[in-house]
XYZ file of C-alpha atoms in Angstrom:
488
model
C -7.609 -104.029 -18.173
C -9.860 -103.053 -21.188
C -7.783 -102.752 -24.871
C -8.352 -99.253 -24.579
C -6.095 -98.793 -21.485
C -3.833 -100.972 -22.952
C -3.434 -99.104 -26.310
C -3.097 -95.801 -24.981
C -0.408 -97.016 -22.752
C 1.638 -98.446 -25.572
C 0.698 -95.763 -27.188
C 2.143 -92.915 -25.279
C 5.372 -95.006 -24.818
C 6.080 -95.009 -28.757
C 5.106 -90.963 -28.748
C 7.338 -90.383 -26.032
C 10.634 -92.444 -28.077
C 9.817 -90.217 -30.842
C 10.073 -87.578 -29.121
C 13.271 -88.422 -27.652
C 14.813 -89.147 -31.046
C 14.104 -85.644 -32.103
C 15.371 -84.681 -28.855
C 18.877 -86.165 -29.518
C 20.157 -84.090 -32.093
C 19.348 -80.773 -30.191
C 20.630 -82.064 -27.995
C 24.141 -82.200 -29.487
C 23.622 -79.415 -31.433
C 23.959 -77.574 -28.678
C 27.100 -79.256 -27.405
C 29.260 -79.167 -30.557
C 28.141 -75.875 -31.700
C 27.239 -74.112 -28.434
C 29.274 -75.288 -25.738
C 26.132 -76.318 -23.454
C 26.158 -79.510 -21.950
C 22.360 -80.661 -21.361
C 21.712 -82.375 -17.869
C 18.639 -83.575 -15.968
C 19.131 -83.368 -12.498
C 22.693 -84.024 -12.968
C 22.877 -87.120 -15.412
C 24.106 -85.523 -18.836
C 21.753 -85.865 -21.582
C 24.442 -85.616 -24.289
C 24.817 -88.753 -26.022
C 22.346 -90.858 -24.653
C 19.988 -93.643 -25.978
C 16.822 -93.234 -26.153
C 16.055 -95.508 -23.642
C 18.539 -93.711 -21.606
C 16.689 -90.370 -22.009
C 13.174 -91.683 -20.762
C 14.801 -93.838 -17.880
C 16.071 -90.348 -16.424
C 12.977 -88.397 -17.089
C 11.339 -91.570 -15.293
C 13.869 -91.103 -12.171
C 12.654 -87.382 -11.389
C 9.903 -89.195 -10.045
C 12.138 -90.466 -7.294
C 13.983 -87.678 -6.349
C 10.722 -84.712 -6.833
C 7.815 -86.342 -6.391
C 6.254 -85.369 -9.567
C 6.240 -86.739 -12.415
C 8.181 -85.292 -15.576
C 8.547 -86.909 -19.500
C 9.996 -86.070 -22.955
C 6.935 -83.771 -23.811
C 7.496 -81.385 -20.537
C 11.003 -80.944 -21.275
C 11.982 -81.566 -25.190
C 9.586 -77.965 -25.830
C 12.710 -76.203 -23.216
C 15.316 -77.829 -25.490
C 13.785 -76.310 -28.787
C 13.675 -72.988 -27.119
C 17.527 -73.664 -26.371
C 18.438 -73.979 -30.037
C 16.648 -70.741 -30.665
C 18.558 -68.141 -27.958
C 22.141 -68.021 -29.471
C 23.011 -69.588 -25.925
C 26.797 -69.361 -24.285
C 28.898 -72.218 -23.091
C 27.252 -73.529 -19.856
C 25.357 -76.422 -17.906
C 21.860 -76.776 -17.897
C 19.801 -78.811 -16.233
C 16.694 -79.276 -18.136
C 15.286 -81.359 -15.290
C 14.787 -78.665 -13.036
C 13.580 -76.060 -15.395
C 11.580 -78.337 -16.934
C 9.836 -79.131 -12.629
C 9.493 -75.359 -12.836
C 7.510 -74.936 -16.266
C 5.601 -77.615 -15.506
C 4.256 -76.058 -11.651
C 3.965 -72.706 -13.752
C 1.957 -74.000 -15.950
C 0.731 -71.780 -18.996
C 3.921 -69.940 -20.100
C 5.354 -69.896 -23.767
C 8.899 -71.947 -22.800
C 10.759 -69.431 -25.181
C 9.971 -66.594 -22.742
C 10.115 -69.221 -19.770
C 14.279 -69.945 -20.889
C 14.646 -66.496 -21.742
C 14.126 -65.635 -18.187
C 15.845 -68.402 -17.108
C 19.484 -68.552 -19.376
C 19.200 -64.751 -19.215
C 23.275 -65.200 -18.438
C 23.922 -66.928 -21.839
C 21.085 -65.492 -24.299
C 22.491 -64.176 -27.222
C 26.040 -65.136 -25.654
C 27.270 -67.193 -28.191
C 30.338 -65.717 -30.335
C 31.524 -68.464 -33.011
C 34.205 -66.038 -33.807
C 35.750 -66.772 -30.194
C 36.082 -70.522 -30.385
C 36.659 -72.607 -27.133
C 39.918 -71.674 -26.380
C 43.050 -73.449 -25.740
C 42.763 -77.135 -25.386
C 44.865 -78.728 -22.540
C 47.113 -81.790 -23.607
C 47.113 -84.661 -20.640
C 49.078 -87.690 -20.777
C 48.000 -90.930 -18.965
C 51.402 -92.017 -17.091
C 50.319 -95.921 -17.221
C 47.167 -97.300 -18.116
C 45.785 -100.064 -16.185
C 41.989 -100.404 -14.217
C 41.895 -95.894 -13.714
C 43.933 -95.306 -16.554
C 41.560 -96.993 -18.619
C 39.055 -95.194 -17.556
C 40.136 -92.291 -17.376
C 41.087 -92.722 -21.101
C 36.955 -93.650 -21.833
C 35.542 -89.917 -19.767
C 38.150 -87.708 -21.170
C 36.954 -89.495 -24.818
C 33.790 -89.375 -24.164
C 34.131 -85.603 -23.010
C 36.227 -84.617 -25.733
C 34.832 -81.370 -27.647
C 31.774 -79.394 -26.544
C 34.258 -77.086 -24.808
C 35.768 -79.368 -22.188
C 39.271 -78.147 -23.672
C 40.805 -81.590 -22.329
C 42.650 -83.372 -24.975
C 43.987 -86.739 -24.417
C 47.472 -87.115 -26.603
C 49.182 -89.419 -24.982
C 49.986 -92.611 -22.565
C 52.846 -93.865 -21.515
C 53.545 -97.678 -20.613
C 56.363 -100.390 -20.506
C 57.151 -102.350 -22.678
C 60.492 -103.682 -24.728
C 59.072 -106.536 -26.669
C 56.544 -107.238 -29.482
C 54.931 -103.436 -29.793
C 52.678 -104.454 -32.216
C 50.973 -107.412 -29.749
C 51.422 -105.239 -26.937
C 49.721 -102.059 -28.733
C 47.041 -104.880 -29.741
C 46.277 -106.084 -26.263
C 46.216 -102.591 -24.777
C 43.521 -101.263 -27.408
C 41.849 -104.590 -26.525
C 41.315 -103.889 -22.994
C 40.088 -100.109 -23.384
C 37.763 -101.649 -26.199
C 36.375 -104.903 -23.433
C 36.180 -104.117 -20.356
C 34.591 -106.905 -18.072
C 33.316 -104.746 -15.342
C 32.638 -101.591 -17.145
C 31.348 -103.128 -20.588
C 32.748 -102.631 -24.081
C 34.314 -99.210 -25.354
C 31.339 -97.146 -26.783
C 32.950 -95.898 -30.237
C 35.545 -96.929 -32.524
C 39.180 -97.669 -32.063
C 42.172 -98.376 -34.763
C 45.493 -98.676 -34.637
C 49.010 -97.490 -36.513
C 51.633 -99.676 -35.418
C 54.449 -97.997 -37.120
C 53.163 -94.748 -36.195
C 52.045 -96.332 -32.290
C 49.197 -94.297 -32.335
C 45.997 -95.250 -31.073
C 42.729 -93.767 -32.351
C 39.508 -93.090 -30.354
C 36.684 -91.653 -31.740
C 38.711 -89.279 -33.425
C 40.969 -88.175 -30.765
C 44.756 -89.393 -32.031
C 46.650 -90.500 -29.187
C 50.134 -91.371 -29.019
C 51.577 -93.926 -27.462
C 54.917 -93.714 -25.635
C 57.088 -96.292 -23.846
C 59.612 -95.619 -21.383
C 61.291 -97.196 -17.807
C 60.711 -93.547 -16.073
C 59.417 -90.262 -16.776
C 63.357 -89.168 -17.410
C 63.110 -90.988 -20.515
C 60.670 -89.204 -22.072
C 60.565 -85.290 -23.914
C 56.858 -84.744 -24.849
C 57.912 -81.610 -26.574
C 58.622 -84.376 -29.293
C 55.496 -85.399 -29.896
C 54.372 -81.582 -30.278
C 52.957 -82.018 -26.408
C 53.443 -79.132 -24.253
C 52.782 -77.415 -20.853
C 51.091 -80.723 -20.577
C 49.340 -82.487 -16.912
C 50.447 -85.915 -16.460
C 48.175 -88.059 -14.376
C 50.256 -90.419 -12.806
C 48.132 -93.935 -12.168
C 50.861 -96.344 -11.262
C 51.336 -95.692 -7.526
C 54.861 -96.258 -7.806
C 55.490 -92.496 -6.871
C 53.591 -90.933 -4.075
C 56.062 -88.231 -3.050
C 57.072 -84.966 -4.287
C 60.885 -86.301 -4.994
C 59.194 -89.024 -7.322
C 56.316 -87.610 -8.767
C 58.674 -84.045 -9.391
C 60.534 -86.671 -11.794
C 57.539 -86.191 -14.302
C 58.237 -81.707 -13.816
C 61.869 -82.123 -15.125
C 60.434 -83.478 -18.656
C 59.757 -81.648 -21.279
C 56.662 -80.694 -22.063
C 54.841 -80.878 -18.922
C 53.807 -78.483 -16.581
C 52.044 -80.080 -13.055
C 51.751 -83.556 -12.190
C 48.103 -85.039 -10.752
C 48.365 -88.761 -8.628
C 45.564 -90.778 -8.419
C 45.925 -92.162 -4.934
C 46.556 -90.385 -1.411
C 49.809 -88.067 -1.803
C 52.598 -88.146 1.189
C 53.944 -85.330 2.499
C 52.838 -81.536 1.933
C 51.176 -82.697 -1.469
C 47.670 -81.323 -2.018
C 45.185 -84.216 -1.429
C 42.230 -82.571 -3.606
C 38.318 -83.896 -3.378
C 36.740 -82.377 -6.254
C 33.844 -79.911 -4.870
C 35.184 -79.420 -1.428
C 39.235 -78.085 -1.631
C 39.435 -77.914 -5.349
C 39.131 -74.426 -4.692
C 42.844 -74.356 -2.799
C 44.819 -74.979 -5.727
C 46.972 -72.113 -6.056
C 49.150 -71.745 -9.518
C 52.515 -72.659 -7.635
C 50.469 -76.121 -7.164
C 52.185 -78.214 -9.677
C 52.185 -81.735 -7.957
C 48.840 -82.626 -6.865
C 46.912 -85.908 -5.059
C 43.289 -86.429 -5.849
C 43.593 -88.867 -3.081
C 41.716 -92.081 -2.725
C 37.808 -93.634 -3.911
C 37.237 -93.791 -0.555
C 37.864 -90.200 0.569
C 36.338 -88.614 -2.221
C 33.205 -90.517 -1.717
C 32.699 -90.070 2.250
C 34.679 -86.195 2.266
C 31.348 -84.209 0.552
C 29.243 -86.227 2.540
C 30.507 -85.713 5.904
C 31.343 -82.059 4.781
C 27.237 -80.977 4.801
C 27.180 -83.171 7.710
C 29.113 -81.481 9.203
C 27.682 -77.596 7.982
C 23.798 -78.739 9.136
C 24.738 -80.775 12.049
C 28.260 -81.066 13.260
C 30.080 -84.517 13.515
C 31.789 -84.735 17.054
C 33.732 -88.256 16.212
C 32.603 -91.377 14.239
C 34.483 -94.365 12.716
C 34.882 -95.343 8.882
C 34.563 -98.823 7.659
C 35.080 -99.606 4.026
C 33.729 -102.867 2.672
C 35.884 -102.516 -0.686
C 35.573 -104.432 -3.645
C 39.567 -106.182 -4.553
C 42.328 -104.597 -6.684
C 44.758 -105.740 -8.391
C 46.742 -105.445 -5.453
C 45.723 -108.171 -3.981
C 46.704 -112.159 -5.296
C 43.785 -114.297 -7.163
C 45.233 -117.309 -5.088
C 47.296 -117.380 -1.810
C 50.596 -116.314 -2.223
C 53.435 -113.794 -0.469
C 52.332 -110.549 -0.764
C 54.421 -107.736 1.549
C 50.644 -106.585 3.336
C 49.251 -108.218 5.786
C 46.730 -110.819 5.024
C 46.418 -109.247 1.633
C 48.738 -112.518 0.090
C 45.209 -114.303 0.429
C 43.385 -115.439 -2.392
C 41.137 -112.245 -3.095
C 37.863 -114.146 -4.698
C 37.688 -116.177 -2.008
C 37.887 -114.132 0.845
C 36.938 -111.198 3.109
C 40.084 -109.477 4.024
C 40.712 -107.374 6.742
C 42.699 -104.578 6.255
C 44.011 -100.998 6.622
C 43.082 -97.934 5.086
C 43.971 -94.451 5.473
C 40.585 -92.991 4.244
C 40.132 -91.323 7.824
C 43.486 -90.026 7.863
C 43.000 -88.228 4.450
C 39.965 -86.947 5.318
C 41.685 -84.161 7.259
C 43.648 -83.197 4.545
C 40.806 -82.266 2.558
C 38.223 -81.362 6.073
C 41.016 -79.886 8.884
C 38.260 -79.505 11.315
C 37.848 -83.561 11.300
C 41.377 -83.624 12.600
C 41.392 -86.201 15.491
C 37.989 -86.929 15.004
C 37.775 -90.575 12.902
C 39.041 -93.936 12.294
C 39.436 -96.276 10.117
C 39.137 -99.952 8.315
C 38.098 -101.651 5.518
C 37.266 -105.086 4.590
C 38.485 -106.688 0.764
C 35.746 -108.148 -0.791
C 35.036 -110.546 -3.340
C 33.233 -108.454 -6.285
C 35.773 -106.760 -8.496
C 33.799 -103.417 -8.430
C 31.085 -100.656 -6.469
C 32.512 -100.321 -2.884
C 30.706 -99.426 0.288
C 31.612 -96.811 3.105
C 29.602 -96.961 6.399
C 30.155 -93.961 8.944
C 29.401 -94.174 11.941
C 29.059 -90.904 13.599
C 27.937 -89.173 16.931
C 27.038 -85.741 16.031
C 26.542 -82.600 18.054
C 23.405 -81.789 17.498
C 20.140 -83.930 17.056
C 17.796 -85.439 14.333
C 16.151 -88.423 12.952
C 16.031 -90.689 9.870
C 13.591 -88.723 7.720
C 14.926 -85.460 8.519
C 18.370 -87.142 7.472
C 17.082 -88.527 4.592
C 15.344 -84.924 3.152
C 18.621 -82.969 4.167
C 21.023 -85.464 1.947
C 18.378 -86.002 -0.812
C 18.530 -81.770 -1.239
C 21.944 -81.941 -1.146
C 22.171 -84.548 -3.826
C 19.950 -82.632 -6.060
C 20.136 -78.657 -5.239
C 23.517 -77.776 -3.868
C 27.295 -77.079 -4.546
C 27.840 -80.941 -4.646
C 25.060 -82.587 -6.678
C 28.161 -83.536 -9.117
C 29.835 -85.603 -5.568
C 26.555 -86.676 -3.998
C 23.984 -89.239 -5.298
C 21.004 -90.210 -3.337
C 18.939 -93.516 -3.601
C 15.957 -94.794 -2.354
C 15.343 -98.346 -2.878
C 15.283 -101.194 -1.162
C 16.287 -103.402 -3.900
C 19.570 -102.245 -4.863
C 23.130 -104.393 -4.942
C 26.544 -103.469 -5.839
C 26.222 -103.853 -9.374
C 23.578 -100.987 -9.677
C 25.905 -98.894 -9.533
C 28.492 -100.021 -11.538
C 29.588 -96.489 -13.899
C 27.985 -94.417 -11.582
C 29.523 -91.113 -12.059
C 29.061 -89.195 -8.257
C 31.737 -89.369 -5.810
C 29.238 -91.096 -3.216
C 25.446 -92.527 -2.919
C 23.803 -92.900 -0.057
C 21.624 -95.429 0.659
C 18.596 -93.888 2.617
C 16.904 -97.211 3.104
C 19.892 -98.548 5.301
C 20.152 -94.692 7.311
C 19.561 -94.673 10.894
C 19.714 -91.833 12.845
C 18.561 -91.732 16.955
C 19.046 -88.307 18.507
C 22.971 -87.701 17.836
C 23.866 -91.278 16.713
C 23.573 -92.004 12.406
C 25.073 -94.579 10.626
C 24.730 -94.114 6.901
C 25.636 -96.516 4.075
C 27.680 -94.923 0.917
C 27.821 -96.950 -1.861
C 30.573 -95.777 -4.460
C 31.944 -97.284 -7.972
C 35.789 -96.894 -6.625
C 36.613 -96.863 -10.406
C 34.864 -94.799 -12.008
C 33.027 -92.054 -9.704
C 36.626 -91.598 -8.557
C 38.021 -91.516 -12.333
C 35.106 -88.125 -12.898
C 36.697 -86.526 -10.275
C 39.916 -86.796 -11.223
C 38.370 -85.118 -14.491
C 36.992 -82.327 -12.566
C 40.311 -81.577 -10.820
C 42.109 -81.860 -14.587
C 39.260 -79.372 -15.959
C 39.718 -77.257 -12.906
C 43.408 -76.951 -12.849
C 42.844 -76.671 -16.673
C 40.441 -73.407 -16.669
C 37.640 -75.249 -17.684
C 35.124 -73.665 -16.101
C 31.098 -73.847 -16.800
C 28.244 -71.780 -15.416
C 25.484 -74.124 -13.954
C 22.061 -73.166 -14.940
C 19.427 -73.004 -12.847
C 21.943 -72.008 -9.654
C 21.459 -74.248 -6.848
C 19.506 -72.680 -4.159
C 21.890 -74.259 -1.795
C 25.198 -73.547 -3.611
């Protein structure tokens, strides 16, 4: 290769870096002042690094088969800052592809047409609405990931305010606060906290990126009066797993300042098990105790839904290859569950899963159609569900993958279903993925009515994002999504 092409390639990279640097403050202004969340085929552009923005643009080639660079999207973002936009989620990636295909049209004219529903809809005096108080009851793996997501989403019309966390503790409070802050600051799986953390031991508060969070010490819900901390009409997210029925979770509703309770595990009895994107619209005003189901249920239900809609699912089996959890033992020791007493980092542990049965609570049409089992494996995060299904209609691998790819980028399930078509990906590549499940297209098998799908999912982070989406829904946080999905 001659020196001239080398210099040109390097200069193009630097030019694109410079454009991405210019784009970042515009994206921030749209978010902070107009409540406009910019995305690129579902991937948020807000609060992202220059390199991340460039990588997300490269990602478009994999799903759309066309190149898209910041040189294509930057004029669209610039135009958005001049249109006095109202609140919305705007996918500038999809708009960029359309704009590029048309060619020759003025960027502002194009965006004015495509975003007509929100042009000149900004009302600075109206504000963003009344924030909703959120309390995390428990601060373990899911509790800390939820805290990270809520803090990351604070502002921009999100309206969810993390006001408090409730933990047990009667010893050295100063030491306890330091340890809990340290666990939020540093995570062996998800990396360091992006931002600043400070403690006020006397007030028992944690300030994270400007969010003042009260730390409340209690051994049971009955001990807490949230109104004493200025918290009212709160949603309590119970991620302890101690109570899963209406009687147990109902203790939260008896506390002053609490309006609803949300469980981050499958609920028992008549508690609605909600998979956001599938049955969240079924939540009624009187449903004050909800379950966000399980991480596995969230991973497979959206994919089962779209398969059933298109082909019909006659029956099948779900095998979960699941990362080990805190419930298991590091070394062999007593455990009330079968096999789970054996060392988690040294063994594959065959165990049960309720995911197949839990599917029915979100998709009643699957009653009696699915069986399930699980294998716990020696990794700390990211799991896989293997769907071995018999369809009612026939298909082939290419047609099935094409359909699932379309569902992942242009349907009402875009936030739930992701799609990867690489022969090199492994579990660690999906740490931090915000989707409920990710289809591994290279592993898809389809022969007539017989289908096998491999679905990755971050059983901590992806699941937590689904929980936050439920929180947004019950808190009446609604965002218009533009452009409208073709398959919505």
